Coordinates of C-alpha atoms in Angstrom, one line a residue:
M1 CA -8.3 11.2 8.2
K2 CA -5.3 9.1 9.2
K3 CA -2.2 9.3 7.0
I4 CA -0.1 6.3 6.5
F5 CA 0.7 2.0 1.7
A6 CA 0.5 1.7 0.5
P7 CA 0.5 -0.4 -0.7
A8 CA 1.3 -0.1 -0.5
F9 CA 0.4 -3.3 0.1
L10 CA 1.6 0.3 -0.7
V11 CA 1.0 -0.2 -0.4
L12 CA 0.8 -1.5 -2.0
S13 CA -0.6 1.8 -1.3
L14 CA 0.0 0.4 -1.7
F15 CA -1.9 -1.3 1.1
L16 CA -5.5 -0.9 2.2
L17 CA -4.3 -1.8 5.5
T18 CA -4.4 1.4 7.3
G19 CA -5.6 4.9 7.0
C20 CA -7.9 6.4 4.5
P21 CA -6.4 5.4 1.3
V22 CA -6.8 7.7 -1.8
G23 CA -7.1 6.2 -5.0
V24 CA -4.7 7.2 -7.9
T25 CA -5.5 6.9 -11.5
Y26 CA -1.8 6.1 -12.2
P27 CA 0.4 3.3 -10.6
L28 CA 3.7 4.1 -8.9
A29 CA 5.3 1.7 -11.4
K30 CA 4.2 -0.6 -14.3
P31 CA 2.4 -3.6 -12.8
N32 CA 4.2 -6.9 -13.2
S33 CA 7.4 -5.1 -13.6
R34 CA 9.2 -6.7 -10.5
P35 CA 9.1 -10.1 -8.9
I36 CA 7.0 -10.5 -5.8
D37 CA 8.5 -10.0 -2.4
K38 CA 7.8 -13.4 -0.8
G39 CA 7.9 -11.7 2.7
L40 CA 4.4 -10.2 2.0
I41 CA 2.7 -13.6 1.6
G42 CA 0.5 -14.5 4.5
T43 CA -2.2 -13.4 6.7
W44 CA -1.6 -10.1 8.5
V45 CA -3.3 -8.8 11.7
T46 CA -3.1 -5.6 13.7
D47 CA -4.2 -4.7 17.2
D48 CA -4.5 -1.1 16.2
E49 CA -8.3 -0.5 16.6
E50 CA -8.1 2.6 14.5
A51 CA -6.6 0.9 11.4
T52 CA -8.8 0.8 8.3
I53 CA -8.0 -3.0 7.8
L54 CA -7.6 -5.3 10.8
E55 CA -6.8 -8.4 8.9
V56 CA -5.6 -9.1 5.4
S57 CA -4.6 -12.2 3.4
I58 CA -1.8 -11.7 0.7
K59 CA -1.3 -14.8 -1.7
K60 CA 1.0 -15.3 -4.7
A61 CA -1.1 -14.9 -7.9
S62 CA 2.0 -15.1 -10.2
G63 CA 5.8 -14.3 -10.1
T64 CA 4.9 -10.6 -10.4
S65 CA 1.6 -10.2 -8.6
Y66 CA -0.5 -11.0 -5.5
T67 CA -4.1 -11.5 -4.7
V68 CA -4.9 -9.3 -1.6
S69 CA -8.0 -10.1 0.2
V70 CA -9.5 -7.9 3.1
L71 CA -10.7 -10.4 5.8
E72 CA -11.7 -8.0 8.5
K73 CA -12.5 -4.3 8.1
G74 CA -12.0 -1.5 10.5
E75 CA -14.7 1.2 11.1
S76 CA -13.3 3.7 8.6
Y77 CA -12.9 1.3 5.7
M78 CA -14.5 3.1 2.7
V79 CA -13.4 1.3 -0.2
E80 CA -16.1 -0.7 -1.9
E81 CA -13.9 -3.6 -2.9
D82 CA -12.2 -6.2 -0.7
I83 CA -10.1 -8.2 -3.2
F84 CA -7.3 -6.8 -5.1
T85 CA -4.3 -7.4 -7.4
G86 CA -1.2 -6.3 -5.9
W87 CA 2.4 -5.5 -7.1
V88 CA 5.6 -4.2 -5.5
T89 CA 8.2 -1.6 -6.6
E90 CA 11.1 0.2 -5.1
L91 CA 11.6 4.0 -5.3
G92 CA 14.1 6.2 -3.5
G93 CA 15.4 3.1 -1.5
Q94 CA 12.0 2.4 -0.2
K95 CA 9.8 -0.5 -0.9
F96 CA 6.1 0.0 -2.0
V97 CA 3.1 -2.3 -2.8
F98 CA 0.3 -0.9 -4.9
L99 CA -3.2 -2.5 -5.4
K100 CA -6.0 -2.5 -7.8
A101 CA -9.5 -3.9 -7.6
K102 CA -10.8 -5.6 -10.8
G103 CA -12.9 -3.2 -12.9
S104 CA -11.5 -0.2 -11.0
D105 CA -9.4 2.5 -12.4
K106 CA -7.8 3.4 -9.1
Y107 CA -4.6 2.3 -7.6
F108 CA -3.8 2.3 -3.7
H109 CA -0.2 2.7 -2.7
Y110 CA 1.7 2.0 0.5
R111 CA 5.1 2.1 1.7
Y112 CA 6.2 -1.1 3.7
E113 CA 9.0 -2.5 5.8
I114 CA 9.1 -6.2 6.9
K115 CA 11.1 -7.2 10.0
G116 CA 10.6 -10.8 11.2
K117 CA 7.1 -11.6 11.6
N118 CA 6.0 -8.0 11.4
I119 CA 5.1 -5.7 8.6
T120 CA 4.9 -1.9 9.1
V121 CA 2.9 0.1 6.4
W122 CA 2.5 3.8 5.7
D123 CA 0.3 5.7 3.5
V124 CA 2.0 7.4 0.5
S125 CA 1.7 11.0 1.4
L126 CA 1.7 13.6 -1.3
L127 CA 3.2 16.7 0.2
D128 CA 4.8 18.5 -2.6
G129 CA 2.2 19.1 -5.4
G130 CA -0.5 16.8 -4.1
M131 CA -2.9 14.9 -6.2
D132 CA -2.8 17.6 -9.0
A133 CA 0.8 16.8 -9.6
I134 CA 0.0 13.2 -10.6
T135 CA -0.5 13.4 -14.4
S136 CA 1.5 10.2 -15.3
T137 CA 3.5 7.4 -13.5
E138 CA 6.7 9.3 -14.0
A139 CA 4.9 12.4 -12.4
F140 CA 3.8 10.3 -9.6
Q141 CA 7.3 8.9 -9.0
K142 CA 8.6 12.5 -8.9
E143 CA 5.9 13.6 -6.4
V144 CA 6.7 10.7 -4.1
L145 CA 10.4 11.3 -4.3
A146 CA 9.9 15.1 -3.5
S147 CA 7.5 14.2 -0.7
M148 CA 9.9 11.9 0.9
K149 CA 12.3 14.7 1.7
M150 CA 9.7 16.8 3.4
E151 CA 8.7 16.7 7.0
G152 CA 5.5 14.8 7.8
W153 CA 6.1 12.0 5.2
S154 CA 5.5 8.5 6.5
K155 CA 4.6 9.8 10.0
E156 CA 1.9 7.4 10.9
P157 CA 2.9 3.7 10.8
T158 CA 0.6 0.6 11.4
T159 CA 2.3 -2.6 12.3
Y160 CA 0.9 -5.9 11.5
Y161 CA 1.9 -9.4 12.6
K162 CA 1.8 -12.7 10.6
Q163 CA -0.6 -15.3 11.8

């Protein structure tokens, strides 16, 4: 499986934009705890044919959340849902987006960087204690902070451009 955010979109892990996202029961931060990053709003497309998501739309839902819609899926897209609520957070000087589908108990997380009309996203790799270390939001944050210091974290970026 390809490692990447986000969303995140982390992300969002936290972001369903690249890689094979792993759903986590806990969010990286409390949803609705930060204002949205207006730079995420728009329709994003990648030319990376191996990306899980080829096109995604991010719209403002409120002052603290987004509606994220997967418009074009890649061959390796394995998530049943294609519409998510998203939020942002920062941890260790990095920006993250995290997403959750209605009725799901899993969050998807991605690290992201916006530069001009491009956004680059990475999967949130858990290199220290892995999934077993995530027993709460606080434990998840500690795992991410420890993993950020390890070789191999955020190695496989996918870049999207705004349409």
